[in-house]
Coordinates of C-alpha atoms and ligand atoms in Angstrom, one line a residue:
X1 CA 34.1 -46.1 17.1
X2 CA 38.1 -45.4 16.0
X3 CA 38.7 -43.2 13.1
X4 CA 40.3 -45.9 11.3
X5 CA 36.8 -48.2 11.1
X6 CA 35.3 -44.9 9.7
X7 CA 35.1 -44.3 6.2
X8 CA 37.8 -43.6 4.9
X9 CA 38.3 -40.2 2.7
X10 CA 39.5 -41.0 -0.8
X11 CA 37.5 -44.0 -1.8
X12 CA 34.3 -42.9 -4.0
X13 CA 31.5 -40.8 -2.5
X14 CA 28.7 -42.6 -2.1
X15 CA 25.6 -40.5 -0.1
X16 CA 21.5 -41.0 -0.1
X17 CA 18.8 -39.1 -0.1
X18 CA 16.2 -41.2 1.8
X19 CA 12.6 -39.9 2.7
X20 CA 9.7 -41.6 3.9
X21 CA 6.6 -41.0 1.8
X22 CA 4.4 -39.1 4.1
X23 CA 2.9 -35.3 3.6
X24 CA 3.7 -33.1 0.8
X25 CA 7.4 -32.6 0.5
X26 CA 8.8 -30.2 2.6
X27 CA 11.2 -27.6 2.4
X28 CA 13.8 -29.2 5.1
X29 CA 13.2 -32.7 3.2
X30 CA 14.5 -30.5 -0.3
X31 CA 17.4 -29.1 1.2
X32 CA 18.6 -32.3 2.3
X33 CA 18.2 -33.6 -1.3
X34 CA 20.0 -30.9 -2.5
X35 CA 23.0 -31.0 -0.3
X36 CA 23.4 -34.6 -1.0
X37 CA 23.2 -33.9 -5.2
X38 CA 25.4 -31.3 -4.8
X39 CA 28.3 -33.4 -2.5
X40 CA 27.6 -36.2 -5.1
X41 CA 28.3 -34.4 -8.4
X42 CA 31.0 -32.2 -6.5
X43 CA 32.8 -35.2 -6.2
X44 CA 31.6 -37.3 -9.4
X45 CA 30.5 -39.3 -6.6
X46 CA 26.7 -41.2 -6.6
X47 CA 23.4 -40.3 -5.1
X48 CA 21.4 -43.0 -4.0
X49 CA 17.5 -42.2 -4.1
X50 CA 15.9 -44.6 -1.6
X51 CA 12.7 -44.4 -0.1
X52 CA 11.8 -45.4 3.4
X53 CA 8.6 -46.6 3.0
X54 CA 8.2 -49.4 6.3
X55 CA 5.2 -47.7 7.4
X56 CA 2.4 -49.2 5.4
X57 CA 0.2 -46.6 7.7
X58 CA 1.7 -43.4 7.0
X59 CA 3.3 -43.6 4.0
X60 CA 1.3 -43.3 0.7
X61 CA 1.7 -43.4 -3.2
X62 CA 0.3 -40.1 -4.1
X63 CA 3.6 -39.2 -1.7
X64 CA 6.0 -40.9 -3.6
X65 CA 5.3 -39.9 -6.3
X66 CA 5.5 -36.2 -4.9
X67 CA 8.7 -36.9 -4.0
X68 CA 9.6 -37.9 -7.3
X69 CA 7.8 -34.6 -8.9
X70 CA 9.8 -32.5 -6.8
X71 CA 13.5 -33.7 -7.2
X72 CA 12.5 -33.9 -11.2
X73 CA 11.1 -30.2 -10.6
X74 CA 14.1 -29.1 -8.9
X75 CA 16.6 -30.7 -11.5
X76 CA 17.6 -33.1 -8.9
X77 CA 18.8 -36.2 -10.9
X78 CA 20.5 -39.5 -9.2
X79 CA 22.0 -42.5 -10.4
X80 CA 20.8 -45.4 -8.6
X81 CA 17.0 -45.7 -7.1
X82 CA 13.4 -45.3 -8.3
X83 CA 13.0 -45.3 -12.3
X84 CA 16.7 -45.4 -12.5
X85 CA 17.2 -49.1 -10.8
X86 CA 21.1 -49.8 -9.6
X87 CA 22.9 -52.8 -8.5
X88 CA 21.7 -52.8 -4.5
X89 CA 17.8 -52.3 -5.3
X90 CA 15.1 -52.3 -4.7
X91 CA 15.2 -48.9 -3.6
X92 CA 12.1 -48.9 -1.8
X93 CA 12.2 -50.7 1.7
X94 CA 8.9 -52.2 1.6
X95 CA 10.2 -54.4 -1.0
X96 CA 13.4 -55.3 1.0
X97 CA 11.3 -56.9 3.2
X98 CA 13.3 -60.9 3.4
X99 CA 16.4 -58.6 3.6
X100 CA 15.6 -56.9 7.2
X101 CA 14.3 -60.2 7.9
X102 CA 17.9 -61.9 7.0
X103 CA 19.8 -59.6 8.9
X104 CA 17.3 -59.6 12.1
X105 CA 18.1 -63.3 12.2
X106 CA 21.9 -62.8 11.8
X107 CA 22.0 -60.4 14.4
X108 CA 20.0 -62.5 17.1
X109 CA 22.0 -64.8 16.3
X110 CA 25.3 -63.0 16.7
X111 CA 24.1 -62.5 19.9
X112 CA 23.0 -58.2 19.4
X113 CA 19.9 -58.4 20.0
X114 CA 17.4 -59.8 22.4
X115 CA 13.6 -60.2 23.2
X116 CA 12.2 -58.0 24.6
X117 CA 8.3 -58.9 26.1
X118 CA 7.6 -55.8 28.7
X119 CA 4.4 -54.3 27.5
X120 CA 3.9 -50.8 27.2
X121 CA 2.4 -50.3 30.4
X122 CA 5.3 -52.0 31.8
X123 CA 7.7 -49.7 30.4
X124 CA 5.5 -46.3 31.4
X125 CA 5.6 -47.7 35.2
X126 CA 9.5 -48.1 35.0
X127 CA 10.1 -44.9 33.5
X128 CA 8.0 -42.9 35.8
X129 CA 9.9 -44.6 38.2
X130 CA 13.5 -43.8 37.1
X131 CA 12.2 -40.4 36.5
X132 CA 11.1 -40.0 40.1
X133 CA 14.8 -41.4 41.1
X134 CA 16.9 -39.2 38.9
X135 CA 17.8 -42.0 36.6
X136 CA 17.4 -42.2 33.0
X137 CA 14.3 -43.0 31.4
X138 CA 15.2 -45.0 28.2
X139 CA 15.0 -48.6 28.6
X140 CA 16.4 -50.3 31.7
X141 CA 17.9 -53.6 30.0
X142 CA 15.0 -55.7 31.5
X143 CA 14.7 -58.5 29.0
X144 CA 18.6 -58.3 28.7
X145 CA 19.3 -61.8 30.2
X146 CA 16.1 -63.5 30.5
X147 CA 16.3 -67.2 31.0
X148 CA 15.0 -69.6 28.7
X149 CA 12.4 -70.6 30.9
X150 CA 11.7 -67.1 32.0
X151 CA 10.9 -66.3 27.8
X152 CA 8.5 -69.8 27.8
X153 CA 6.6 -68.3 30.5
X154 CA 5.9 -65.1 28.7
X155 CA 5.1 -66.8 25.3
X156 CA 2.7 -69.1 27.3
X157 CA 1.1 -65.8 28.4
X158 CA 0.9 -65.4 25.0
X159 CA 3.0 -62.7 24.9
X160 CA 5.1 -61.5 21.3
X161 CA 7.7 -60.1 22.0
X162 CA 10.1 -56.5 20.2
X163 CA 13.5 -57.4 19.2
X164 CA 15.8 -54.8 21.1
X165 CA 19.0 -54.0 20.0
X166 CA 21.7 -54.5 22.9
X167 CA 24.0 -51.0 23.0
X168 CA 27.6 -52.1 23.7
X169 CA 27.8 -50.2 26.8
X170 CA 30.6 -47.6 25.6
X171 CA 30.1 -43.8 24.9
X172 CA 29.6 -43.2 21.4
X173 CA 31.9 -40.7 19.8
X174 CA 32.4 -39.5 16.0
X175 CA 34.2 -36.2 14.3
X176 CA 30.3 -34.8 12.5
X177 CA 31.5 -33.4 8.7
X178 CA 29.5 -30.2 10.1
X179 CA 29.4 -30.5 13.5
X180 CA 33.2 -31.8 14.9
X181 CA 33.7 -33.8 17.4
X182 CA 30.6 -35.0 19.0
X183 CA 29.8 -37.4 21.9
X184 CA 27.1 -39.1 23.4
X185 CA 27.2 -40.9 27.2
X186 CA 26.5 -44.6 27.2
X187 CA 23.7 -43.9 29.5
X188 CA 22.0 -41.4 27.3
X189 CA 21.2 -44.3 24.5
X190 CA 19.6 -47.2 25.7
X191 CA 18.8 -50.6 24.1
X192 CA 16.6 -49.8 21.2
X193 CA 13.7 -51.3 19.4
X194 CA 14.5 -52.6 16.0
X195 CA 11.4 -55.3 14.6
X196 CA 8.2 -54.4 16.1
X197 CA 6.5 -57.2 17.6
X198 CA 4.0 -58.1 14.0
X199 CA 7.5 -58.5 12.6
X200 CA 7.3 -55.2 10.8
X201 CA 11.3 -54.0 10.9
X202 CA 11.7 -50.3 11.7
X203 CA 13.9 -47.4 10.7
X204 CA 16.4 -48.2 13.3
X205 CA 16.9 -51.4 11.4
X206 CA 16.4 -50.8 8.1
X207 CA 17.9 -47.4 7.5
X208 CA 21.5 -48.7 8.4
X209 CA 20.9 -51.6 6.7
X210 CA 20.6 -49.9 3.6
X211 CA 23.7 -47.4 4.3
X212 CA 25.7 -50.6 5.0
X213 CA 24.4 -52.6 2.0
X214 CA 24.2 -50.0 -0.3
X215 CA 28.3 -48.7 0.2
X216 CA 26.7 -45.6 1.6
X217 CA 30.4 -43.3 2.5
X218 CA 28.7 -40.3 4.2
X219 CA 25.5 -39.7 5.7
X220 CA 24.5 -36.1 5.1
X221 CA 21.1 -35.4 6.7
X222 CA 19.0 -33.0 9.5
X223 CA 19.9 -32.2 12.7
X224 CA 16.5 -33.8 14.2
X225 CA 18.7 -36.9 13.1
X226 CA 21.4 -36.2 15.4
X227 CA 20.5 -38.9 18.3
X228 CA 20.0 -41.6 16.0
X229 CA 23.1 -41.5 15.3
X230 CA 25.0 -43.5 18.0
X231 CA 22.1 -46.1 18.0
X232 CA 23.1 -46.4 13.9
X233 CA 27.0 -46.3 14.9
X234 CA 26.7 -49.0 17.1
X235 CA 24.2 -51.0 14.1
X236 CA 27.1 -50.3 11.9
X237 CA 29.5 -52.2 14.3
X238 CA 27.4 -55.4 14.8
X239 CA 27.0 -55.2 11.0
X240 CA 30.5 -55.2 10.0
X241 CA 30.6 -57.9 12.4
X242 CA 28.4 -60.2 11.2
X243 CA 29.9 -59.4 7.4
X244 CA 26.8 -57.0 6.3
X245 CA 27.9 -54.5 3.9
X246 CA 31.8 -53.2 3.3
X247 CA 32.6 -53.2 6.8
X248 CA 33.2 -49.7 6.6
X249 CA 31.3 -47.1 8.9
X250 CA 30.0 -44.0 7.3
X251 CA 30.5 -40.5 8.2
X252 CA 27.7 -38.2 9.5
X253 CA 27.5 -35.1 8.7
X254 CA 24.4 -33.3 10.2
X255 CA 22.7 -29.6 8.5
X256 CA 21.3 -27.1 10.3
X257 CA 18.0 -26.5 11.6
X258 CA 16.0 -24.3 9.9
X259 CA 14.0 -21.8 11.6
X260 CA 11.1 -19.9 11.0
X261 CA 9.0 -16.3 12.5
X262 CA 9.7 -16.2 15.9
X263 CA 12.5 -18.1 15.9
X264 CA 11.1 -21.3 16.0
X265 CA 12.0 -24.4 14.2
X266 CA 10.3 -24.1 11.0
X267 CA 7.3 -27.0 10.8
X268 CA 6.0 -29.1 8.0
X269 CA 2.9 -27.7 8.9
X270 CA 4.4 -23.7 7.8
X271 CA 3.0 -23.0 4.8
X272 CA 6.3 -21.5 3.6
X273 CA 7.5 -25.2 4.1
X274 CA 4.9 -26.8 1.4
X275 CA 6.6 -27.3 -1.7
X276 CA 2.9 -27.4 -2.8
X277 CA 2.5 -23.3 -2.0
X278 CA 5.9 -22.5 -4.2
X279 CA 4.4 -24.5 -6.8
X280 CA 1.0 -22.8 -6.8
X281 CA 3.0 -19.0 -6.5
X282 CA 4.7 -19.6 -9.5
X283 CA 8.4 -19.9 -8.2
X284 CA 10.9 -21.0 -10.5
X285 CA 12.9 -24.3 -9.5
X286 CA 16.0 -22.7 -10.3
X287 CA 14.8 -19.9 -7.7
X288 CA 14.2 -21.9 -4.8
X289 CA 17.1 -24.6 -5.3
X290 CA 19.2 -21.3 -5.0
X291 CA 17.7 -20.3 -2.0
X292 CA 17.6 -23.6 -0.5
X293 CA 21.1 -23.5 -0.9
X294 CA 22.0 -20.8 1.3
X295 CA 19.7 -22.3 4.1
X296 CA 23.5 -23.5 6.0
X297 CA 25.9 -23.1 2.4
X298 CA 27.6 -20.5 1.3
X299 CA 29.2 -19.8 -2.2
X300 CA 32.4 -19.0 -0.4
X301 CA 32.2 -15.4 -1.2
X302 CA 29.4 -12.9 -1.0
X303 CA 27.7 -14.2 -3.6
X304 CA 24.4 -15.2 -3.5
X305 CA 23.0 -15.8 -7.0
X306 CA 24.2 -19.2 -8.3
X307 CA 23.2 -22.0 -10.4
X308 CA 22.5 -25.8 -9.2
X309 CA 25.7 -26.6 -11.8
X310 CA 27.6 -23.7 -10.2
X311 CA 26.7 -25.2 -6.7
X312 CA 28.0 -27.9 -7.1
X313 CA 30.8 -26.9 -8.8
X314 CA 32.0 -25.5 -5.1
X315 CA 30.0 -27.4 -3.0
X316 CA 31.6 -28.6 0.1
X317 CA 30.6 -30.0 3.4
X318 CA 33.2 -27.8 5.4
X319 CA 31.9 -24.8 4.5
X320 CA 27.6 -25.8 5.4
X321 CA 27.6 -23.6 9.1
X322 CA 26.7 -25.4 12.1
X323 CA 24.6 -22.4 13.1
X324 CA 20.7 -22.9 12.7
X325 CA 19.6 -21.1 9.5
X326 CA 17.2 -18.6 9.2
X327 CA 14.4 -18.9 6.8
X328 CA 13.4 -15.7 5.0
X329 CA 10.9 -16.2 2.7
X330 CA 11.3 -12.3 1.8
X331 CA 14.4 -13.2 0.3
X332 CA 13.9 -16.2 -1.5
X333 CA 11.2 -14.3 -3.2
X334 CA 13.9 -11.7 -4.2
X335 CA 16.2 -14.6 -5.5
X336 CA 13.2 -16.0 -7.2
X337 CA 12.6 -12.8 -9.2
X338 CA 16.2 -11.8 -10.3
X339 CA 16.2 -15.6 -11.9
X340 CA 12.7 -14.3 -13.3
X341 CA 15.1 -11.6 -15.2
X342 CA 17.7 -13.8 -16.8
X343 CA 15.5 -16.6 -18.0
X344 CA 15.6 -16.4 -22.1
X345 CA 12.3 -14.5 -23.0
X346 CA 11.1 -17.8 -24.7
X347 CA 11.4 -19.6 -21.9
X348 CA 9.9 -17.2 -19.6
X349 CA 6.9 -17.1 -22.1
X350 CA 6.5 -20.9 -21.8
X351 CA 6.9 -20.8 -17.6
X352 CA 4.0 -17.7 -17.6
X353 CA 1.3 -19.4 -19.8
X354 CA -0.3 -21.9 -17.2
X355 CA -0.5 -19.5 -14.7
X356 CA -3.0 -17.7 -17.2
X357 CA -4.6 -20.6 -18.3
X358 CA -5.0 -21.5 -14.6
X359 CA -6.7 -17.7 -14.0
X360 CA -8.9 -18.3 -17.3
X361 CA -7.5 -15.7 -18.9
X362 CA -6.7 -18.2 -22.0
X363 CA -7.6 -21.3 -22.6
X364 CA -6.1 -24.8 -23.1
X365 CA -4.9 -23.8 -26.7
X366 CA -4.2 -20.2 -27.2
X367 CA -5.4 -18.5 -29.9
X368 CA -3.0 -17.3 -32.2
X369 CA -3.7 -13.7 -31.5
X370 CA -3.4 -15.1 -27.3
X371 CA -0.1 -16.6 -28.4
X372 CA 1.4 -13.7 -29.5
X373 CA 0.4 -11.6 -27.2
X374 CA 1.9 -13.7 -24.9
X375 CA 4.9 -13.3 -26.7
X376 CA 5.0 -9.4 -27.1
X377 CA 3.9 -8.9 -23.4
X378 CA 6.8 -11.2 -22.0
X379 CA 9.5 -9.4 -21.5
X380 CA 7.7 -6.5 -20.4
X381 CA 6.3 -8.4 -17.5
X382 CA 9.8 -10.4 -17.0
X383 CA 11.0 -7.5 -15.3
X384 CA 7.9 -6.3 -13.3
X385 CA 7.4 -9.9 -11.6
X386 CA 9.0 -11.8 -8.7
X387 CA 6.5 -14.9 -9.1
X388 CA 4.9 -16.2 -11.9
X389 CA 1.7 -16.3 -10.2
X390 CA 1.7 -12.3 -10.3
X391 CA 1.3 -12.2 -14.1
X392 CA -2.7 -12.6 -14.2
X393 CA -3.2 -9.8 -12.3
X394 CA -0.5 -7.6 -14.0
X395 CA -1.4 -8.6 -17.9
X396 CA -5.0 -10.4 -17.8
X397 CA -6.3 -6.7 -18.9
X398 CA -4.7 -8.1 -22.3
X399 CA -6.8 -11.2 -22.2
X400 CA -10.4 -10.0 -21.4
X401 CA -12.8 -8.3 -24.2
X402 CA -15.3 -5.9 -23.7
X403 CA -17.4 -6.9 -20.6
X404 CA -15.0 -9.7 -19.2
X405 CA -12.6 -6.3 -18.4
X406 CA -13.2 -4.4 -15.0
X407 CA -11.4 -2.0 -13.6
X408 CA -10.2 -3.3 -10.0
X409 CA -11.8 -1.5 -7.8
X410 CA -9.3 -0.4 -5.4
X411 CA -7.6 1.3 -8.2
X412 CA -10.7 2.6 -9.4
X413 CA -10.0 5.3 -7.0
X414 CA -7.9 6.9 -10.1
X415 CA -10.7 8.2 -11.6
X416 CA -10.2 12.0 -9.6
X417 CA -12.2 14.8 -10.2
X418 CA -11.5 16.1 -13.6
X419 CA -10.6 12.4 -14.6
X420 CA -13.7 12.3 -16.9
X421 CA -12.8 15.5 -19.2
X422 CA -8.7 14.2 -19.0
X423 CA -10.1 11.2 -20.3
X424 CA -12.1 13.0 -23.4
X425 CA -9.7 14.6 -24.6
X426 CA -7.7 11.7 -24.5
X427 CA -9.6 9.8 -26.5
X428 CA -10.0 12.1 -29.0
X429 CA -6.6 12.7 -29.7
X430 CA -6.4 9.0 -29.9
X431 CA -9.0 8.5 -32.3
X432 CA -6.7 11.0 -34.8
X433 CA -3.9 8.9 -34.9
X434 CA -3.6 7.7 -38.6
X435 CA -0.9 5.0 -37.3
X436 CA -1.7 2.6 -34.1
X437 CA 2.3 1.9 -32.4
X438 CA 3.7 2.8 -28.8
X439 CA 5.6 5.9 -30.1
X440 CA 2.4 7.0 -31.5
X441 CA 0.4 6.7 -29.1
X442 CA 2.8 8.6 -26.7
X443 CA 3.3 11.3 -28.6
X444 CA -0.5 11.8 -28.9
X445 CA -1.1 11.5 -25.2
X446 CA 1.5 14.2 -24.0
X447 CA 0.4 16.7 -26.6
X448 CA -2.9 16.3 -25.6
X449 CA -2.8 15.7 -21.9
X450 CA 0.1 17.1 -20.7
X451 CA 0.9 20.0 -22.8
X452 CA -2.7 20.4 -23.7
X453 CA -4.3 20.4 -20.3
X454 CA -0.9 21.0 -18.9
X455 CA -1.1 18.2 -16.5
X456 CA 1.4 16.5 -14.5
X457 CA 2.4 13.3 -16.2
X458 CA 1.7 11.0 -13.6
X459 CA -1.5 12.1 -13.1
X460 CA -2.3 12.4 -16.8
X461 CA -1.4 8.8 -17.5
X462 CA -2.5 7.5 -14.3
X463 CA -6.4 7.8 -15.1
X464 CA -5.7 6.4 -18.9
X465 CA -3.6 3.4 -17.3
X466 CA -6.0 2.2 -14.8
X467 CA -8.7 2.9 -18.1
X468 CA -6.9 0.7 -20.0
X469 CA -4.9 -1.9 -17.5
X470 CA -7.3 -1.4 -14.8
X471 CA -4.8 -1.4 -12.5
X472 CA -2.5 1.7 -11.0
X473 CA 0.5 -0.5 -11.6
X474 CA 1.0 -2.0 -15.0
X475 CA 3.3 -2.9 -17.6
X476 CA 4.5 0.2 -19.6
X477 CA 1.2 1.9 -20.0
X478 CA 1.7 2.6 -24.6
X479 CA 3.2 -0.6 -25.1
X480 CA 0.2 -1.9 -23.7
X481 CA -2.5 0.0 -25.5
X482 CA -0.6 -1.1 -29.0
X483 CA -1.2 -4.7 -28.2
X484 CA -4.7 -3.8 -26.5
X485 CA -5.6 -2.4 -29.7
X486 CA -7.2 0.8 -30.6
X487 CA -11.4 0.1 -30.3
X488 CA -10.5 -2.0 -27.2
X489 CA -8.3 0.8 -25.3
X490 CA -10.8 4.1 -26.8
X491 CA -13.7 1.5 -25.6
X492 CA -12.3 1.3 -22.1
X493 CA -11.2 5.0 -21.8
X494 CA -15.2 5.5 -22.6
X495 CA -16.2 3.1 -19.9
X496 CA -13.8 5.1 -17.5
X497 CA -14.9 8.9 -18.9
X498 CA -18.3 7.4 -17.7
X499 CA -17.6 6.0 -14.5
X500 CA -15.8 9.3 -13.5
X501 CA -17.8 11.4 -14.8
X502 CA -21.5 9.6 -12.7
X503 CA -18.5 9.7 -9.6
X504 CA -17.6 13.7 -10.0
X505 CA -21.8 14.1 -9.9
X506 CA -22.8 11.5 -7.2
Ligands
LIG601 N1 13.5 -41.7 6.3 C1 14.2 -40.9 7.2 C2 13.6 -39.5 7.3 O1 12.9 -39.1 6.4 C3 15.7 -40.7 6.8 C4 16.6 -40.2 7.9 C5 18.0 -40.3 7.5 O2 18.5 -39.6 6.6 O3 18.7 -41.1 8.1 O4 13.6 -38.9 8.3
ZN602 ZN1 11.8 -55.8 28.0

């Protein structure tokens, strides 16, 4: 492959995103998306959404439309594919079917591919074989020449036979957008299988295919990817030749792995690669795009707290690192939070209320008093929450009347000697209060507590906190009592006066 066959730079960017429906979709799968939208729209360029969905076994609808969930989820939008449609669909390859099988023929035809009818136990004895020699074990080139005759015989022993793909026999070179200069040895990339022998066409076929037919300029995808790529180089070649697609080669650019604890790959089968468990924790989309981003990107300076539209704003392929990429899910929860803290208050509001209708704490339709204390309790828990799956436990003490509220018991532990008569005289300087607001409240609580019984203020408000919140760590402890309400919070400082009381005797 020359540079000049190779794409060349300043004609429109045209790049793919192209999974195969299987599994939930998968962290590595996302930031592959997301490098490809951000080239695209860097450039004013198009993203092609195509889905490689050949293997009737493996591939499933509940998948695709996953896939489809997460890139809307993510803000991911393209311009040509699913729901969209575009001049070179379909954009699913099981409905390009006649089109693989129109380009099969072409190539045989043109003389780049061949027969092949060894059977599988064949090919196992052969490699063993090679392997025991010190020779390569890919495929040996066996069916290369067969005779006419020789392919009658097999047929008669009712044999159906693989089409192979015949490698031109030269090392395979190309300049990787991430990688530079790359080779591969003739040797090391044997004659490939492209149309199984039931006909069914596979990704060796169909996936340049599509690049060709659908104008596809550069190919930006994981490293796993890497040793298809002379096999696709050399597709690329026959196809120009036989007039599929421009004629013009794209180039490959190929991200970094990502790795996970222990400094292994990270796996579809990580939880932390499930798109499913940021879903269920409550992360913001524009949370993780950021942090997907910096899984082989940088922002070009230090910064590390961007938008998808500042992303790609600056996106470009030189700066993605070659270097594998560590993933910290540590820090993407820290990203995730400080986008918790700029989101309008509203909007935060809105994000927050399934996760409580998902804990019970409020039903399908607030109520109106549920709605606003939605409202009044939102910022305050804005800034105490990294996820939005955290807010039930942090605020559901707002949502539960009289028995449906318990103290958690861990915090429980609160309750101290001397707890019991702090909390009595607590509650009666409560019950004086001729006005029920924060400052109120506050003022009544260190007159009585702390310069009253003179005690410390952590521990004075500690025991009323986990009272009222049931929890040792809550949002601002008076706001909280105004919205609670005043028979709910002096009911639950009773309940606790009880409970520490029956612990100081026991
Ligand atoms: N369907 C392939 C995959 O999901 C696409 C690989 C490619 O980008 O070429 O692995
Ligand atoms: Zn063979």
């Amino acid at each position: 492959m020359n540079a000049s066959q190779q794409q060349s730079a300043d004609s429109p960017v045209r790049v793919r995103f192209c999974p195969s429906p299987t599994g939930n979709p998968h962290v590595g799968m996302l930031r592959t998306a997301l490098f490809n939208w951000a080239y695209a729209r860097h450039t004013s360029g198009t993203l092609v959404f195509r889905i490689e969905d050949t293997d009737a076994e493996r591939d499933s609808e509940e998948s695709y439309q996953a896939l489809l969930d997460a890139m809307g989820w993510l803000g991911l939008d393209w311009d040509e594919g699913p729901e969209v449609g575009g001049p070179h669909g379909p954009y699913r390859q099981s409905e390009r079917g006649p089109i693989y099988a129109d380009v099969a023929t072409r190539l045989a035809e043109a003389g780049f591919t061949y027969e092949c009818f060894c059977s599988p136990e064949e090919l196992a004895v052969r490699r063993e074989a090679a392997k025991v020699a010190g020779r390569p074990q890919g495929y040996d080139g066996h069916c290369r020449n067969l005779s006419d005759a020789e392919i009658a015989d097999y047929r008669a022993a009712g044999r159906d036979p693989v089409i192979r793909f015949r490698m031109p026999g030269h090392d395979f070179r190309w300049d990787d957008l991430v990688r530079g200069e790359l080779s591969f040895r003739a040797e090391h990339v044997p004659d490939f299988v492209i149309v199984r022998a039931n006909g069914q066409p596979l990704y060796t076929l169909v996936n340049p295919v599509d690049d060709a037919l659908m104008g596809i300029t550069h190919v930006l995808r994981g490293e796993d990817l890497l040793s298809s790529t002379p096999r696709q180089l050399a597709m690329h070649a026959a196809l120009a030749d036989i007039g599929v697609g421009s004629g013009r080669t794209p180039r490959f650019g190929h991200l970094p792995y990502v790795m996970g604890e222990g400094n292994r790959k990270l796996s579809k089968r990580d939880p932390e690669s499930s798109l499913a468990m940021y879903l269920e924790r409550g992360f913001l989309p524009e949370g993780l795009a950021n942090y997907l981003a910096l899984l082989g990107w940088s922002f070009g300076d230090d910064t590390e707290f961007f938008s998808l539209a500042q992303m790609a704003e600056r996106f470009d392929i030189a700066r993605v690192n070659p270097n594998p990429a560590r993933f910290d899910l540590k820090k993407c929860i820290s990203i995730n939070g400080d986008w918790m803290r700029v989101l309008e208050v509203d909007d935060f509001a809105t994000r927050m209320l399934p996760f409580l209708q998902r804990a019970g704490l409020i039903g399908d339709v607030p109520t109106d008093r549920q709605a606003a204390l939605v409202a009044a309790i939102a910022p305050l828990v804005q800034e105490r929450i990294e996820t939005l799956d955290q807010a039930p436990a942090m605020i559901g003490f707002l949502f539960q009347e009289g028995a449906a509220f318990t103290m958690a018991e861990a915090d429980a532990v609160a309750m101290v000697d001397g707890s019991g008569s702090a909390l009595a005289v607590a509650a009666e300087s409560l019950q004086a209060l001729s006005e029920w607001n924060t400052p109120a409240i506050e003022a009544a609580l260190r007159t009585s507590l702390v310069e009253g019984l003179g005690l410390k203020p952590r521990k004075a408000f500690g025991s009323v906190r986990v009272a009222v919140t049931g929890r040792r760590v809550s949002p601002p402890l008076f706001e909280s009592m105004e919205l609670l309400g005043r028979d709910e919070s002096l009911r639950r400082i009773e309940a606790a006066r009880v409970r520490a009381e029956a612990a100081a005797d026991g």
